[in-house]
Amino acid sequence: MPTSNLLNNTRGQALHAYELERPEHLRDWLQNRYKVLQPVHDQTGNGSWEEVHAGDVVPFDPALRPVMSPKSLFFAEREQMFTFDGEMFRTTTPKTEHQVLFGVKACDLMAISYQDHHFRDDPYYQARRKDTLLVGIDCSSPCENGFCSTVDAGPQVHQQNADLILTPMPSINGHSHGWWLICTSDHGAQAINGMDLPPADSHWRYWRDMSNEHALADFADDTYIINGIQRINARAVPDEVWDTLGHQCLSCSGCSQTCPTCSCYAVRDIPKDGGFVRERFHDSCLMVGFQKEASGANPTAQAGRRVARYWYHKFSSDFKAANGRIGCVGCGRCDITCPGAIGVHSVMEKIAHA
Amino acid sequence: MSIKTTSTVCPFCGTGCGIGLRTENGQLLGVEPIRNHPVSKGRLCSKGWNSAYGVERQNRITTPLIKENGAFRPASWEEAIELIHEQFSYHLEEHGPTSVGAISCARATNEDNYAIQKFTRVVLQTNNIDHCARICHSPSVAGLARTVGEGAMTNSIGDVSKADVVVVFGCDPTESHCIIGSEIIQAKERGALLIVVDPRKTRLAKMADVHLQLKVGSNIALVNGLLNIIFANGWENKAFLEEHCLYLDQLKASVEEYTLEEVSKRTGVPADQLIQAARIYSHARAAFLAYGMGVTQFVSGTNNVIAISNLVLSCGQIGRPGTGINPLRGQNNVQGACDMGALPGNYPGYQFTNDPVAQEKFSKAWGYQVPTHPGMTSLGMNEATLQGQFHAMMIFGEDPVVTDPDQNQVAKVLKKLDFLVVVEMSMTDTASFADVILPAASFAEKHGTFTNCERRVQRVRKAIEPLGECMADWQMIGHLARRFGYTGFDWETSEEVFNELAALMPIYSGMSYPRIEQHGGLQWPCNAHAPDGTPILHRKGFPNGKARLIPLHHLPPAETPDADFPYYLTTIRLHFHYGCGSMTRKSPILERETPSGLLFMNEQDARNQGLFNNAPVGVRSRRGYLETRVVFSEQMPPGLVSMPYHFDDIPSNQLTNDAQDPVTRMPELKACAIRIEPLAPTARPRSIKELREQGECDAHL
């Protein structure tokens, strides 16, 4: 099914692992052949995906996960789809170059994999995606609001979601002993070919699993989320609960904007030189106009219906058949950005107690 | 090719949320909320999320434009400045400095506003400078200056999270100041008690513990009634009143006549709700009171503010964390524009233009004698124009034709002006009347500072280069002043402007760009006494020594419904739009959300007139007429209808009354009488342009 070469790789074969003193060594090596983007501490304090040039002395912070997911690097916030000059339609193909996203967390990688599938026939998305090598990084502890373990997206990177994975060696008395680099695809193998890294000793798998167990044990109680998922799937959430939640939805679109798996867009035609340019841009199903039909009819005119629809799309197993998994990857971003205090944690808590 | 994120401040309301502008090769890609911002903490509203659309290239004016034979043609900066110099010089010479003036901009930076008022006072030699605070919070500035001494939020937005009672008076922050609304929602979730005072059943009113759904324009009766209950039960804060307040006996005596029965009758609020609200507010450990346009936009605007201040002081809910009297200000920098002295009666830092000491201070600092004649407000300049005494005006970034009351009157004024300069980003109704239009740089294209409604001065940073020949207002002012032959306007950077203004303003004297950056914004007063700023005012006392309680009485709106015009119309804001809509309406998402101006109406009222949901209607007041569609709304009580004012094609200010508050000349935007004339069910409402062309715009009964 996947159309890009990157996704047709040697999944299932024995993994190769190497020892790596510092992640920066790998990044500097990759810079010889690729444009490399990594999370950088920026002026806003949010962290952002920025290009790190060869020779730049930018440290790599393994803990930094930018406020915004890397979604827009493939599914742009706004982009031109085609132009019409009055006679001819011309598709606009995005300019791309071979690039590496360096240090992507398990949740965001799961979201990319989800979107790879959703946008499998989308030329704009695929143009950017097929030229991108993904270097994942395992998390060793839960982040603020994160519940990736509940929705089977982390904290450890799923090997089919990245080309290369960085995992920290166990630290003893707080001293870090370096990293293992796990190669999970042909593309990953090609990328490090010639780097001449020492192979990892055979215990690496054991230690990686141990560290995953430790991380899992640190997650906060998630019973209410599991309960909420059950209720949503059983359609056991009363409409009044959704209405109460909907009353607090200010239609800001922040949850959709920060959600790494939200993929809805709208289009508009901008007149230009006797023809027009069609542009597409991120949209959100929490806006009242999202489902409004030309007749004026609107199946989700009530805020409660829109909120119900959103969470159904994130947690219902009805979408598993089509997309391979549920929509939520447990990153917790919606909870931080929601001005109505109805992000994922509050919603699930209220549903569980409904 | 590289992506960069620039940290700046949202250009819409007075909350002052932190946004990151993501750019690539000089193009705006998108917006993100700043996670560790002290106010917004990673949240934005729909306007903030869409702010990149508002400044994009489409529709932007990128060169100076000069009107010739009724049409605009591009011109060079030299040519435009030459023409402005020639025209203003002529009118200054011929009619004197009282015949010219400027309207400054609550959307522009502090640096821009400072430069504009300095130019007006030094070069144009007049105090005729004003801005749109006149039509939002001038009563707050005037009222609070009289009672507690400072016309600004006494506390910080973060104080909502420390309150056990929150009072929302005459505003709907979840629509107009979303992130403050968000704080209130979170406070409610945490268990705080919420009291909402509003004739509409707003989102927060539905969530409230007590909703005082008063009749439009009965604020003072309501507050006096609450005070009477509080005094009668001995619930006032006696220790606070004793130590900090004057004239308690007069206040007590004046509210005695506001008996429970009488107040309940006048306000329409049941007696037990009045008692509940009085009890909850007076018994709070910390009560945060926020208010908005539902208090100020009345002929009794200043008195409404004073009444609220009486209530707050009587219960001692001020000067502590989680308390305060907090006007929610509309524009990103309306606080700053006031701070900068873009007001006829104030120099920067609220130093009075009629104070000889201040006159001498500014004459010395600026190197030119400042004018001593009193300045006119914006509506004053309009009236003077119609009387033939005012001839040339500069308007910076405002669209009074859409946002000011009685639109037909404003248009008449602009037409009558001999010379009008408008500084704008895109063509607005107001700009179309101009003789010269100067192209303004957007917030994304300049450095500077904005001051939010909690008095926090924050850095605005340039993310992209100005489009075409656009420039910041302070730069244009520099060019103009040089042409007029004046010195003292030769700033190289916005930081130089800031350093000049901070040195002249005791409340800003401890601020500099590096210090603002280091602290994530500084709240004034920030000076030697408070080097790290002042999140909470009046902790130890009041600037005038003691706070004043001022007795006052109920006054109905200037126009009340009657047989001919049976409904009250109140103007409102929608979450998705801002001001005259010139920025928000460029976002396809926001435009889709609210495609057109709408009339919100109680379903029963509508049914009584035989109207269905979305039915086309004509709306008529004594001043104007327009057409739109009716939307049934649970928010509206019978007898009251509302219209958003954002839309230039269906402008609610066709209808509004310009009756004014005698103290501040604030027009009564919140109440006027209208009638609704059903159109044929299949009719399409005509836009104001069509109505004007067909000559049906003016009021005819």
PDB file of N, CA and C in Angstrom, chain B residues 618-691:
ATOM      1  N   GLY B 618     -35.293  44.205   7.301  1.00  0.00           N
ATOM      2  CA  GLY B 618     -34.726  45.544   7.343  1.00  0.00           C
ATOM      3  C   GLY B 618     -34.669  45.968   8.803  1.00  0.00           C
ATOM      4  N   VAL B 619     -33.627  46.702   9.172  1.00  0.00           N
ATOM      5  CA  VAL B 619     -33.501  47.184  10.542  1.00  0.00           C
ATOM      6  C   VAL B 619     -33.374  48.699  10.461  1.00  0.00           C
ATOM      7  N   ARG B 620     -34.274  49.388  11.174  1.00  0.00           N
ATOM      8  CA  ARG B 620     -34.280  50.848  11.046  1.00  0.00           C
ATOM      9  C   ARG B 620     -34.188  51.512  12.411  1.00  0.00           C
ATOM     10  N   SER B 621     -33.355  52.550  12.494  1.00  0.00           N
ATOM     11  CA  SER B 621     -33.360  53.410  13.678  1.00  0.00           C
ATOM     12  C   SER B 621     -33.648  54.820  13.197  1.00  0.00           C
ATOM     13  N   ARG B 622     -33.619  55.782  14.129  1.00  0.00           N
ATOM     14  CA  ARG B 622     -33.870  57.160  13.718  1.00  0.00           C
ATOM     15  C   ARG B 622     -32.744  57.699  12.845  1.00  0.00           C
ATOM     16  N   ARG B 623     -31.625  56.968  12.757  1.00  0.00           N
ATOM     17  CA  ARG B 623     -30.477  57.487  12.021  1.00  0.00           C
ATOM     18  C   ARG B 623     -30.144  56.753  10.732  1.00  0.00           C
ATOM     19  N   GLY B 624     -30.587  55.524  10.625  1.00  0.00           N
ATOM     20  CA  GLY B 624     -30.174  54.802   9.427  1.00  0.00           C
ATOM     21  C   GLY B 624     -30.974  53.524   9.225  1.00  0.00           C
ATOM     22  N   TYR B 625     -30.630  52.837   8.135  1.00  0.00           N
ATOM     23  CA  TYR B 625     -31.360  51.641   7.756  1.00  0.00           C
ATOM     24  C   TYR B 625     -30.379  50.648   7.144  1.00  0.00           C
ATOM     25  N   LEU B 626     -30.566  49.389   7.429  1.00  0.00           N
ATOM     26  CA  LEU B 626     -29.782  48.381   6.730  1.00  0.00           C
ATOM     27  C   LEU B 626     -30.574  47.084   6.672  1.00  0.00           C
ATOM     28  N   GLU B 627     -30.060  46.146   5.885  1.00  0.00           N
ATOM     29  CA  GLU B 627     -30.752  44.863   5.735  1.00  0.00           C
ATOM     30  C   GLU B 627     -29.816  43.720   6.102  1.00  0.00           C
ATOM     31  N   THR B 628     -30.392  42.709   6.724  1.00  0.00           N
ATOM     32  CA  THR B 628     -29.577  41.564   7.122  1.00  0.00           C
ATOM     33  C   THR B 628     -30.502  40.370   7.324  1.00  0.00           C
ATOM     34  N   ARG B 629     -29.997  39.355   8.012  1.00  0.00           N
ATOM     35  CA  ARG B 629     -30.837  38.191   8.300  1.00  0.00           C
ATOM     36  C   ARG B 629     -30.948  37.986   9.804  1.00  0.00           C
ATOM     37  N   VAL B 630     -32.077  37.482  10.228  1.00  0.00           N
ATOM     38  CA  VAL B 630     -32.328  37.225  11.639  1.00  0.00           C
ATOM     39  C   VAL B 630     -31.783  35.853  12.016  1.00  0.00           C
ATOM     40  N   VAL B 631     -31.138  35.765  13.159  1.00  0.00           N
ATOM     41  CA  VAL B 631     -30.737  34.469  13.692  1.00  0.00           C
ATOM     42  C   VAL B 631     -31.356  34.330  15.071  1.00  0.00           C
ATOM     43  N   PHE B 632     -32.124  33.243  15.285  1.00  0.00           N
ATOM     44  CA  PHE B 632     -32.696  33.012  16.612  1.00  0.00           C
ATOM     45  C   PHE B 632     -31.548  32.771  17.583  1.00  0.00           C
ATOM     46  N   SER B 633     -31.638  33.389  18.736  1.00  0.00           N
ATOM     47  CA  SER B 633     -30.575  33.191  19.703  1.00  0.00           C
ATOM     48  C   SER B 633     -31.153  33.068  21.094  1.00  0.00           C
ATOM     49  N   GLU B 634     -30.739  31.997  21.777  1.00  0.00           N
ATOM     50  CA  GLU B 634     -31.164  31.798  23.164  1.00  0.00           C
ATOM     51  C   GLU B 634     -30.541  32.854  24.062  1.00  0.00           C
ATOM     52  N   GLN B 635     -29.486  33.491  23.549  1.00  0.00           N
ATOM     53  CA  GLN B 635     -28.790  34.476  24.377  1.00  0.00           C
ATOM     54  C   GLN B 635     -29.627  35.725  24.614  1.00  0.00           C
ATOM     55  N   MET B 636     -30.558  36.025  23.679  1.00  0.00           N
ATOM     56  CA  MET B 636     -31.234  37.310  23.740  1.00  0.00           C
ATOM     57  C   MET B 636     -32.538  37.215  24.523  1.00  0.00           C
ATOM     58  N   PRO B 637     -32.732  38.109  25.492  1.00  0.00           N
ATOM     59  CA  PRO B 637     -34.026  38.175  26.164  1.00  0.00           C
ATOM     60  C   PRO B 637     -35.019  38.900  25.255  1.00  0.00           C
ATOM     61  N   PRO B 638     -36.332  38.746  25.515  1.00  0.00           N
ATOM     62  CA  PRO B 638     -37.311  39.459  24.699  1.00  0.00           C
ATOM     63  C   PRO B 638     -37.054  40.962  24.750  1.00  0.00           C
ATOM     64  N   GLY B 639     -37.282  41.624  23.627  1.00  0.00           N
ATOM     65  CA  GLY B 639     -37.151  43.078  23.602  1.00  0.00           C
ATOM     66  C   GLY B 639     -35.765  43.584  23.293  1.00  0.00           C
ATOM     67  N   LEU B 640     -34.777  42.688  23.274  1.00  0.00           N
ATOM     68  CA  LEU B 640     -33.402  43.101  23.004  1.00  0.00           C
ATOM     69  C   LEU B 640     -32.879  42.319  21.805  1.00  0.00           C
ATOM     70  N   VAL B 641     -32.277  43.024  20.847  1.00  0.00           N
ATOM     71  CA  VAL B 641     -31.626  42.346  19.725  1.00  0.00           C
ATOM     72  C   VAL B 641     -30.176  42.801  19.690  1.00  0.00           C
ATOM     73  N   SER B 642     -29.310  42.020  19.036  1.00  0.00           N
ATOM     74  CA  SER B 642     -27.906  42.429  18.983  1.00  0.00           C
ATOM     75  C   SER B 642     -27.342  42.222  17.599  1.00  0.00           C
ATOM     76  N   MET B 643     -26.330  43.031  17.279  1.00  0.00           N
ATOM     77  CA  MET B 643     -25.630  42.917  15.991  1.00  0.00           C
ATOM     78  C   MET B 643     -24.137  43.064  16.222  1.00  0.00           C
ATOM     79  N   PRO B 644     -23.338  42.211  15.562  1.00  0.00           N
ATOM     80  CA  PRO B 644     -21.896  42.425  15.608  1.00  0.00           C
ATOM     81  C   PRO B 644     -21.543  43.655  14.770  1.00  0.00           C
ATOM     82  N   TYR B 645     -20.463  44.350  15.149  1.00  0.00           N
ATOM     83  CA  TYR B 645     -20.143  45.593  14.440  1.00  0.00           C
ATOM     84  C   TYR B 645     -18.970  45.444  13.466  1.00  0.00           C
ATOM     85  N   HIS B 646     -18.553  44.195  13.184  1.00  0.00           N
ATOM     86  CA  HIS B 646     -17.313  43.995  12.426  1.00  0.00           C
ATOM     87  C   HIS B 646     -17.429  44.200  10.920  1.00  0.00           C
ATOM     88  N   PHE B 647     -18.658  44.353  10.401  1.00  0.00           N
ATOM     89  CA  PHE B 647     -18.808  44.127   8.972  1.00  0.00           C
ATOM     90  C   PHE B 647     -19.103  45.403   8.197  1.00  0.00           C
ATOM     91  N   ASP B 648     -18.257  45.708   7.232  1.00  0.00           N
ATOM     92  CA  ASP B 648     -18.442  46.954   6.512  1.00  0.00           C
ATOM     93  C   ASP B 648     -19.607  46.871   5.529  1.00  0.00           C
ATOM     94  N   ASP B 649     -20.040  45.649   5.151  1.00  0.00           N
ATOM     95  CA  ASP B 649     -21.159  45.576   4.206  1.00  0.00           C
ATOM     96  C   ASP B 649     -22.520  45.646   4.904  1.00  0.00           C
ATOM     97  N   ILE B 650     -22.547  45.255   6.209  1.00  0.00           N
ATOM     98  CA  ILE B 650     -23.796  45.399   6.969  1.00  0.00           C
ATOM     99  C   ILE B 650     -23.436  46.076   8.285  1.00  0.00           C
ATOM    100  N   PRO B 651     -23.127  47.346   8.236  1.00  0.00           N
ATOM    101  CA  PRO B 651     -22.544  48.005   9.408  1.00  0.00           C
ATOM    102  C   PRO B 651     -23.573  48.413  10.441  1.00  0.00           C
ATOM    103  N   SER B 652     -23.454  47.828  11.642  1.00  0.00           N
ATOM    104  CA  SER B 652     -24.444  48.122  12.685  1.00  0.00           C
ATOM    105  C   SER B 652     -24.408  49.593  13.071  1.00  0.00           C
ATOM    106  N   ASN B 653     -23.282  50.251  12.811  1.00  0.00           N
ATOM    107  CA  ASN B 653     -23.203  51.658  13.199  1.00  0.00           C
ATOM    108  C   ASN B 653     -23.968  52.595  12.263  1.00  0.00           C
ATOM    109  N   GLN B 654     -24.669  52.041  11.283  1.00  0.00           N
ATOM    110  CA  GLN B 654     -25.703  52.798  10.578  1.00  0.00           C
ATOM    111  C   GLN B 654     -26.780  53.241  11.550  1.00  0.00           C
ATOM    112  N   LEU B 655     -26.975  52.409  12.585  1.00  0.00           N
ATOM    113  CA  LEU B 655     -28.164  52.539  13.422  1.00  0.00           C
ATOM    114  C   LEU B 655     -27.907  53.203  14.755  1.00  0.00           C
ATOM    115  N   THR B 656     -26.658  53.066  15.257  1.00  0.00           N
ATOM    116  CA  THR B 656     -26.380  53.438  16.647  1.00  0.00           C
ATOM    117  C   THR B 656     -26.494  54.937  16.868  1.00  0.00           C
ATOM    118  N   ASN B 657     -26.581  55.271  18.153  1.00  0.00           N
ATOM    119  CA  ASN B 657     -26.827  56.641  18.573  1.00  0.00           C
ATOM    120  C   ASN B 657     -25.505  57.262  18.985  1.00  0.00           C
ATOM    121  N   ASP B 658     -25.271  58.514  18.643  1.00  0.00           N
ATOM    122  CA  ASP B 658     -24.034  59.119  19.136  1.00  0.00           C
ATOM    123  C   ASP B 658     -24.266  60.012  20.356  1.00  0.00           C
ATOM    124  N   ALA B 659     -25.375  59.784  21.072  1.00  0.00           N
ATOM    125  CA  ALA B 659     -25.560  60.453  22.368  1.00  0.00           C
ATOM    126  C   ALA B 659     -24.354  60.118  23.237  1.00  0.00           C
ATOM    127  N   GLN B 660     -23.863  61.102  24.017  1.00  0.00           N
ATOM    128  CA  GLN B 660     -22.563  60.899  24.645  1.00  0.00           C
ATOM    129  C   GLN B 660     -22.583  61.037  26.153  1.00  0.00           C
ATOM    130  N   ASP B 661     -21.639  60.294  26.759  1.00  0.00           N
ATOM    131  CA  ASP B 661     -21.344  60.462  28.173  1.00  0.00           C
ATOM    132  C   ASP B 661     -20.798  61.880  28.367  1.00  0.00           C
ATOM    133  N   PRO B 662     -21.391  62.680  29.279  1.00  0.00           N
ATOM    134  CA  PRO B 662     -20.952  64.077  29.394  1.00  0.00           C
ATOM    135  C   PRO B 662     -19.500  64.211  29.836  1.00  0.00           C
ATOM    136  N   VAL B 663     -18.962  63.216  30.562  1.00  0.00           N
ATOM    137  CA  VAL B 663     -17.602  63.351  31.071  1.00  0.00           C
ATOM    138  C   VAL B 663     -16.581  63.068  29.983  1.00  0.00           C
ATOM    139  N   THR B 664     -16.756  61.964  29.253  1.00  0.00           N
ATOM    140  CA  THR B 664     -15.710  61.535  28.334  1.00  0.00           C
ATOM    141  C   THR B 664     -16.143  61.623  26.882  1.00  0.00           C
ATOM    142  N   ARG B 665     -17.395  61.954  26.636  1.00  0.00           N
ATOM    143  CA  ARG B 665     -17.961  61.991  25.302  1.00  0.00           C
ATOM    144  C   ARG B 665     -17.959  60.614  24.654  1.00  0.00           C
ATOM    145  N   MET B 666     -18.003  59.576  25.492  1.00  0.00           N
ATOM    146  CA  MET B 666     -18.185  58.217  24.991  1.00  0.00           C
ATOM    147  C   MET B 666     -19.584  58.091  24.413  1.00  0.00           C
ATOM    148  N   PRO B 667     -19.714  57.656  23.160  1.00  0.00           N
ATOM    149  CA  PRO B 667     -21.049  57.503  22.589  1.00  0.00           C
ATOM    150  C   PRO B 667     -21.759  56.259  23.118  1.00  0.00           C
ATOM    151  N   GLU B 668     -23.071  56.314  23.115  1.00  0.00           N
ATOM    152  CA  GLU B 668     -23.867  55.219  23.670  1.00  0.00           C
ATOM    153  C   GLU B 668     -24.071  54.124  22.625  1.00  0.00           C
ATOM    154  N   LEU B 669     -23.050  53.268  22.472  1.00  0.00           N
ATOM    155  CA  LEU B 669     -23.124  52.229  21.441  1.00  0.00           C
ATOM    156  C   LEU B 669     -23.948  51.033  21.887  1.00  0.00           C
ATOM    157  N   LYS B 670     -24.146  50.894  23.203  1.00  0.00           N
ATOM    158  CA  LYS B 670     -24.770  49.674  23.708  1.00  0.00           C
ATOM    159  C   LYS B 670     -26.288  49.734  23.730  1.00  0.00           C
ATOM    160  N   ALA B 671     -26.870  50.874  23.440  1.00  0.00           N
ATOM    161  CA  ALA B 671     -28.323  50.916  23.501  1.00  0.00           C
ATOM    162  C   ALA B 671     -28.874  51.953  22.539  1.00  0.00           C
ATOM    163  N   CYS B 672     -29.695  51.501  21.608  1.00  0.00           N
ATOM    164  CA  CYS B 672     -30.480  52.444  20.832  1.00  0.00           C
ATOM    165  C   CYS B 672     -31.773  51.736  20.442  1.00  0.00           C
ATOM    166  N   ALA B 673     -32.755  52.528  20.045  1.00  0.00           N
ATOM    167  CA  ALA B 673     -34.059  51.944  19.744  1.00  0.00           C
ATOM    168  C   ALA B 673     -34.159  51.693  18.243  1.00  0.00           C
ATOM    169  N   ILE B 674     -34.662  50.530  17.888  1.00  0.00           N
ATOM    170  CA  ILE B 674     -34.802  50.192  16.471  1.00  0.00           C
ATOM    171  C   ILE B 674     -36.141  49.503  16.227  1.00  0.00           C
ATOM    172  N   ARG B 675     -36.507  49.392  14.971  1.00  0.00           N
ATOM    173  CA  ARG B 675     -37.613  48.509  14.647  1.00  0.00           C
ATOM    174  C   ARG B 675     -37.176  47.561  13.539  1.00  0.00           C
ATOM    175  N   ILE B 676     -37.909  46.461  13.439  1.00  0.00           N
ATOM    176  CA  ILE B 676     -37.547  45.430  12.476  1.00  0.00           C
ATOM    177  C   ILE B 676     -38.646  45.335  11.445  1.00  0.00           C
ATOM    178  N   GLU B 677     -38.248  45.439  10.174  1.00  0.00           N
ATOM    179  CA  GLU B 677     -39.220  45.442   9.089  1.00  0.00           C
ATOM    180  C   GLU B 677     -39.005  44.188   8.252  1.00  0.00           C
ATOM    181  N   PRO B 678     -39.896  43.193   8.407  1.00  0.00           N
ATOM    182  CA  PRO B 678     -39.700  41.950   7.653  1.00  0.00           C
ATOM    183  C   PRO B 678     -39.675  42.233   6.146  1.00  0.00           C
ATOM    184  N   LEU B 679     -38.761  41.561   5.452  1.00  0.00           N
ATOM    185  CA  LEU B 679     -38.728  41.656   3.993  1.00  0.00           C
ATOM    186  C   LEU B 679     -39.459  40.433   3.434  1.00  0.00           C
ATOM    187  N   ALA B 680     -39.707  40.448   2.138  1.00  0.00           N
ATOM    188  CA  ALA B 680     -40.318  39.271   1.525  1.00  0.00           C
ATOM    189  C   ALA B 680     -39.450  38.057   1.850  1.00  0.00           C
ATOM    190  N   PRO B 681     -40.071  36.925   2.179  1.00  0.00           N
ATOM    191  CA  PRO B 681     -39.302  35.755   2.626  1.00  0.00           C
ATOM    192  C   PRO B 681     -38.197  35.344   1.657  1.00  0.00           C
ATOM    193  N   THR B 682     -38.381  35.609   0.376  1.00  0.00           N
ATOM    194  CA  THR B 682     -37.375  35.179  -0.588  1.00  0.00           C
ATOM    195  C   THR B 682     -36.380  36.295  -0.914  1.00  0.00           C
ATOM    196  N   ALA B 683     -36.570  37.465  -0.317  1.00  0.00           N
ATOM    197  CA  ALA B 683     -35.697  38.597  -0.659  1.00  0.00           C
ATOM    198  C   ALA B 683     -34.273  38.340  -0.187  1.00  0.00           C
ATOM    199  N   ARG B 684     -33.342  38.944  -0.900  1.00  0.00           N
ATOM    200  CA  ARG B 684     -31.934  38.866  -0.487  1.00  0.00           C
ATOM    201  C   ARG B 684     -31.598  40.202   0.176  1.00  0.00           C
ATOM    202  N   PRO B 685     -31.094  40.177   1.397  1.00  0.00           N
ATOM    203  CA  PRO B 685     -30.765  41.448   2.037  1.00  0.00           C
ATOM    204  C   PRO B 685     -29.729  42.211   1.209  1.00  0.00           C
ATOM    205  N   ARG B 686     -29.964  43.483   1.012  1.00  0.00           N
ATOM    206  CA  ARG B 686     -29.033  44.281   0.216  1.00  0.00           C
ATOM    207  C   ARG B 686     -27.915  44.816   1.097  1.00  0.00           C
ATOM    208  N   SER B 687     -26.725  44.897   0.553  1.00  0.00           N
ATOM    209  CA  SER B 687     -25.590  45.417   1.315  1.00  0.00           C
ATOM    210  C   SER B 687     -25.731  46.929   1.410  1.00  0.00           C
ATOM    211  N   ILE B 688     -24.947  47.502   2.278  1.00  0.00           N
ATOM    212  CA  ILE B 688     -25.034  48.935   2.497  1.00  0.00           C
ATOM    213  C   ILE B 688     -24.701  49.694   1.211  1.00  0.00           C
ATOM    214  N   LYS B 689     -23.829  49.083   0.410  1.00  0.00           N
ATOM    215  CA  LYS B 689     -23.423  49.742  -0.839  1.00  0.00           C
ATOM    216  C   LYS B 689     -24.631  49.853  -1.775  1.00  0.00           C
ATOM    217  N   GLU B 690     -25.347  48.750  -1.895  1.00  0.00           N
ATOM    218  CA  GLU B 690     -26.537  48.768  -2.760  1.00  0.00           C
ATOM    219  C   GLU B 690     -27.575  49.749  -2.238  1.00  0.00           C
ATOM    220  N   LEU B 691     -27.755  49.729  -0.893  1.00  0.00           N
ATOM    221  CA  LEU B 691     -28.753  50.627  -0.308  1.00  0.00           C
ATOM    222  C   LEU B 691     -28.378  52.083  -0.565  1.00  0.00           C
TER     223      LEU B 691
END
